[in-house]
Coordinates of C-alpha atoms in Angstrom, one line a residue:
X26 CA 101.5 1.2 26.3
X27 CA 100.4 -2.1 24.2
X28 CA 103.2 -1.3 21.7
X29 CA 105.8 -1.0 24.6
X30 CA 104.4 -4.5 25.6
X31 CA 104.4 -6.2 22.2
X32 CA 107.4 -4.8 21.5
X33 CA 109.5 -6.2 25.1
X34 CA 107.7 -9.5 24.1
X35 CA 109.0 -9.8 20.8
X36 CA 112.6 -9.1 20.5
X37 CA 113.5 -11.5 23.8
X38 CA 111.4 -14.0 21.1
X39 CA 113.7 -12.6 18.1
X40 CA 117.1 -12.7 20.0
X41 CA 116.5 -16.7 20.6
X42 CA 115.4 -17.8 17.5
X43 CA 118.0 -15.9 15.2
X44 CA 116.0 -15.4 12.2
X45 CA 118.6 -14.7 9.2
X46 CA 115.3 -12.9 7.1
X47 CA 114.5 -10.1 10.3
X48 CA 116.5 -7.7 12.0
X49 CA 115.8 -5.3 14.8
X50 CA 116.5 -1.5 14.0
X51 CA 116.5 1.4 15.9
X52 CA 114.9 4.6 14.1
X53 CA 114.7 8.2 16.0
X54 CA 111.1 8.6 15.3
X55 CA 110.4 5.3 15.2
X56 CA 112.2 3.5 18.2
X57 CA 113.1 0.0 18.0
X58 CA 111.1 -2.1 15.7
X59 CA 111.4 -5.3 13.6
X60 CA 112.7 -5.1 9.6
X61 CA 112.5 -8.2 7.1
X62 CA 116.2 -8.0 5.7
X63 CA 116.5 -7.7 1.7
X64 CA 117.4 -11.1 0.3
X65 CA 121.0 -10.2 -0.5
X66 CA 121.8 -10.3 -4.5
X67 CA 124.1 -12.3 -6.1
X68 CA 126.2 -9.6 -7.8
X69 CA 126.4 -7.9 -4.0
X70 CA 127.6 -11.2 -1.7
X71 CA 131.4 -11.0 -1.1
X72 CA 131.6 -14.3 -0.9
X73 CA 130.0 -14.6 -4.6
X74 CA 132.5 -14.4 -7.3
X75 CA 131.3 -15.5 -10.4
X76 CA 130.7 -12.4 -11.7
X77 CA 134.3 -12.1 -12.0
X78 CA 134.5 -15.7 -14.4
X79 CA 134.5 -14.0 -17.7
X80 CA 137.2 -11.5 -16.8
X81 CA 139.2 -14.4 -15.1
X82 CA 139.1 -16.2 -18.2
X83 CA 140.3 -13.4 -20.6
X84 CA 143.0 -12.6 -18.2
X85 CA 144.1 -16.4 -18.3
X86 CA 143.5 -16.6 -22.5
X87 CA 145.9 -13.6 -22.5
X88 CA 148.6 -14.5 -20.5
X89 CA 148.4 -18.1 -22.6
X90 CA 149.3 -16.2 -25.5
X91 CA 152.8 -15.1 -26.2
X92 CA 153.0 -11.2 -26.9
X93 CA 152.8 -10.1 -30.4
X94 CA 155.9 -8.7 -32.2
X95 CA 156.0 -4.8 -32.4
X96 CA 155.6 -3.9 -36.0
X97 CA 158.3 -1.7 -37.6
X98 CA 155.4 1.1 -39.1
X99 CA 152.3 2.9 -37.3
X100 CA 149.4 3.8 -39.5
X101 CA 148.5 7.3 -38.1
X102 CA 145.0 9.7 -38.5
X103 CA 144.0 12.8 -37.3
X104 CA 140.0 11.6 -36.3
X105 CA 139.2 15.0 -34.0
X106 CA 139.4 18.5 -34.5
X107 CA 142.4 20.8 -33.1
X108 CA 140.4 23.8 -33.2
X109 CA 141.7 25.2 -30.0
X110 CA 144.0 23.5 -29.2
X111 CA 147.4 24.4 -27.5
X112 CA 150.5 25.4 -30.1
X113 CA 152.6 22.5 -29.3
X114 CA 150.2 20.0 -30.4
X115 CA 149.6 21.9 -33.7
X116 CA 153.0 22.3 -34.3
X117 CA 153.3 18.0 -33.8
X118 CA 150.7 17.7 -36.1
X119 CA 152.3 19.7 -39.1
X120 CA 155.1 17.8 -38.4
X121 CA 153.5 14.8 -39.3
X122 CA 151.0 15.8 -41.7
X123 CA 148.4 15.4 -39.3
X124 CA 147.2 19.3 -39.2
X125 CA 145.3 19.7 -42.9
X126 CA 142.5 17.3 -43.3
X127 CA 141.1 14.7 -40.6
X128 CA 141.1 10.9 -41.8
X129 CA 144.4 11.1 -43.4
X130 CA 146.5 8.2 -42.8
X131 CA 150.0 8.7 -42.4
X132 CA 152.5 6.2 -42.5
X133 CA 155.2 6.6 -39.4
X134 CA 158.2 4.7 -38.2
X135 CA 157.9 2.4 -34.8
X136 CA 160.8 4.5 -32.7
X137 CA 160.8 5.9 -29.1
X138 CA 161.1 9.3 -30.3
X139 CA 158.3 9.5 -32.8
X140 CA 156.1 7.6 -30.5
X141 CA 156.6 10.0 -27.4
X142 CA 155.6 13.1 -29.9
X143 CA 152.2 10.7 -30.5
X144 CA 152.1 10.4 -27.2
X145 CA 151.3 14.3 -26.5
X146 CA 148.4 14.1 -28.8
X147 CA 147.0 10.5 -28.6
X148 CA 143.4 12.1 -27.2
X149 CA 143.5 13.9 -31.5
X150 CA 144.6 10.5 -33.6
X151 CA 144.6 6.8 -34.1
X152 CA 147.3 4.3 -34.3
X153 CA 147.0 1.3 -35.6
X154 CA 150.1 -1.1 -36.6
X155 CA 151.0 -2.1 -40.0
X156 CA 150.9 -5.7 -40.9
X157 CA 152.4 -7.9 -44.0
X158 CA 149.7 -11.1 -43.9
X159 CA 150.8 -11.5 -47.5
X160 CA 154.5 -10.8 -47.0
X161 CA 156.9 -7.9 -48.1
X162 CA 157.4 -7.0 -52.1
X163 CA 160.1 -9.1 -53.3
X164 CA 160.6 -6.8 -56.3
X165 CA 160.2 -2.6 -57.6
X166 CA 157.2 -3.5 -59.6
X167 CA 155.4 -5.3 -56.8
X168 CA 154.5 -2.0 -55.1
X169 CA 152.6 -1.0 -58.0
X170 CA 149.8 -3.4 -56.9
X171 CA 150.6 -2.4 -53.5
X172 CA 147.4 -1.0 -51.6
X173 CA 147.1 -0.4 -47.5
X174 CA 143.8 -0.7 -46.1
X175 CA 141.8 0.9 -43.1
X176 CA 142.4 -1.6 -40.4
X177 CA 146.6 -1.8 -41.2
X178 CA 147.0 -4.2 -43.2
X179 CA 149.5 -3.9 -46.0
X180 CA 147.9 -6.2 -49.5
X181 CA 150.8 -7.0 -51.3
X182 CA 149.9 -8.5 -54.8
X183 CA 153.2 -10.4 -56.3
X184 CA 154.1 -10.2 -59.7
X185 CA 153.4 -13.6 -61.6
X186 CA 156.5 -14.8 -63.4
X187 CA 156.7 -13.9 -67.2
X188 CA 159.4 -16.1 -68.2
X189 CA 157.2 -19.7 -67.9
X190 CA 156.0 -20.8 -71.3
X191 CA 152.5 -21.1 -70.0
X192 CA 152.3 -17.4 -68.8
X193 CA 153.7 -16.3 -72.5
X194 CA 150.8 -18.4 -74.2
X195 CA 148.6 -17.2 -71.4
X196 CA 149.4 -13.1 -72.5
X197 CA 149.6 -14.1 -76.2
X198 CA 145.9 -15.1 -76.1
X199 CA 144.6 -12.1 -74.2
X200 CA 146.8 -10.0 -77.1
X201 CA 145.2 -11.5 -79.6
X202 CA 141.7 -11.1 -78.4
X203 CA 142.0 -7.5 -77.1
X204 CA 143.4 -6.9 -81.5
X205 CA 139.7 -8.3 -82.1
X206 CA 138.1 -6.3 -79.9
X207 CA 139.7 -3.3 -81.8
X208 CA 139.4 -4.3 -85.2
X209 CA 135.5 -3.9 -84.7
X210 CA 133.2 -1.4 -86.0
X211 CA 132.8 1.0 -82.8
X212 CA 129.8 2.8 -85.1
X213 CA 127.9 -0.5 -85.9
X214 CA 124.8 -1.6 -83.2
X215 CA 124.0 -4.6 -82.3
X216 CA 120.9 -6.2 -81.7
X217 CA 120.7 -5.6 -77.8
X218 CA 121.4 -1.9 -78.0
X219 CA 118.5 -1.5 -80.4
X220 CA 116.0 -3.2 -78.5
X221 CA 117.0 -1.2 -75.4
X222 CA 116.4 2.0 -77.5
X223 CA 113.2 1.0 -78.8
X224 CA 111.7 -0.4 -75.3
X225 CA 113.0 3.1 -74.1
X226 CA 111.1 5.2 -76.3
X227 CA 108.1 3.0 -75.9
X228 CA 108.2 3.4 -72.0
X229 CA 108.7 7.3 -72.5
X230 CA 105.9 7.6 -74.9
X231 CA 107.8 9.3 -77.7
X232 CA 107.0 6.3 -80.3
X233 CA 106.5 8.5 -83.8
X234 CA 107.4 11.9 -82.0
X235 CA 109.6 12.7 -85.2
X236 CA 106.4 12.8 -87.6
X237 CA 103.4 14.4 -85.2
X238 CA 105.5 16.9 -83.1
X239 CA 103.7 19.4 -80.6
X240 CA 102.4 23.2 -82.1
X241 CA 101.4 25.6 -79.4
X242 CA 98.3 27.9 -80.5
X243 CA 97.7 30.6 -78.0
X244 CA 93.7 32.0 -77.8
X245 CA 93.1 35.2 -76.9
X246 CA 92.3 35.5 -73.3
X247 CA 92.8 31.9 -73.3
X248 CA 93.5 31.8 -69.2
X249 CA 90.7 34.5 -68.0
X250 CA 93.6 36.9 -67.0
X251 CA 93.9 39.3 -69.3
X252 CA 93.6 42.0 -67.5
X253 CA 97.2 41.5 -66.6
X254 CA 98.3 42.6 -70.2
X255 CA 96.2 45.8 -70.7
X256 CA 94.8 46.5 -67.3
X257 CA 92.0 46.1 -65.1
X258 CA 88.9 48.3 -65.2
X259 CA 90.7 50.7 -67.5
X260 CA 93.9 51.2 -65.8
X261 CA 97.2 51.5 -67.6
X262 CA 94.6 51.7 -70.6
X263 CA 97.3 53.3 -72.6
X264 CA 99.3 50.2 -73.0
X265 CA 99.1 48.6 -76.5
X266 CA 98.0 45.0 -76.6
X267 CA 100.8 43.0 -76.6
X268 CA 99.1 40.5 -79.7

């Protein structure tokens, strides 16, 4: 009865005043009673957006930037297994070279029909584009110094030009020392490979080994066990001793 009375007391009192921080809630087993309201967060209020900054700001940094030309050559691995997989995605793979070992790359042209095959099995490999920072090889013997490396990128190392006097004098002088180099005594030591030698057999303790070297001289019934050779309490007693 006193909770009745409180209760018709207070929410006439709660309806004038307007309090933003309490509310009035009806509850079946409770009735109607008074609640503090949850201060509301900043990530949940509508009206709050600037959770959303960083993601408006990439979006704006991206559409600043003009779209990057399509490169003529994927880079293409197998990085998951195609154990059970279905035979038309096997038979894509072996197409490409995809199918034997995982972590392959394979080198693919940039057309719509080769890309819609990659397509099919995008969830088995990686793609990632080719790029020249250092140009294309401007002649055959360029692409023996040629090397692509695992994020795409094509390392192109150009040949220098022979035909300058200074590159001539520049080869002449690595001739003539690499003639020295072979006109020298492969058999003769020098001083810092005997040291080495020496400091090694002083750390191994093998200084002199040649002149007092190691003479095993077995006792009989040196180890207390031999019984094991003719027996124990006259068992196998026919057995000659093995000494």
């Amino acid at each position: 009865m006193a909770a009745s009375l409180q209760t018709k007391i207070v929410f006439p009192v709660l309806s004038t005043l307007k309090l933003p921080y309490l509310e009035l809630v009806r509850w079946k087993s409770r009735g109607l009673f008074v609640r503090r309201k949850k201060p509301i967060k900043k990530w949940f209020d509508p009206k709050d957006t600037s959770w959303a900054e960083p993601i408006l700001k990439h979006k704006k940094l991206k559409e600043s930037q003009p779209e990057p030309e399509p490169s003529m050559l994927h880079m293409v691995y197998r990085m998951k297994s195609h154990f059970t997989r279905p035979y038309w995605e096997k038979d894509i793979l072996k197409e490409y070279g995809l199918f034997e070992k995982a972590y392959n790359p394979v080198v693919l042209k940039n057309t719509p029909e080769i890309n819609e095959k990659l397509r099919i099995v995008k969830h088995l490999i990686r793609i990632k584009p080719i790029t020249f920072p250092y140009g294309l090889p401007k002649d055959e013997k360029d692409y023996k110094h040629c090397y692509l490396k695992e994020n795409g990128e094509f390392i192109v190392r150009h040949r220098i030009n022979d035909e300058s006097d200074e590159v001539a004098q520049a080869w002449a002088e690595v001739r003539v020392v690499e003639e020295q180099e072979e006109e020298e005594d492969i058999w003769k030591m020098d001083k810092e490979t005997i040291q080495r030698e020496a400091r090694k057999t002083l750390l191994t303790y093998r200084l002199s080994q040649e002149y007092f070297r190691e003479k095993y001289v077995y006792k009989y019934n040196q180890d207390g066990k031999e019984h094991r050779y003719s027996g124990k309490d006259r068992i196998a007693s026919h057995r000659q001793d093995w000494y």
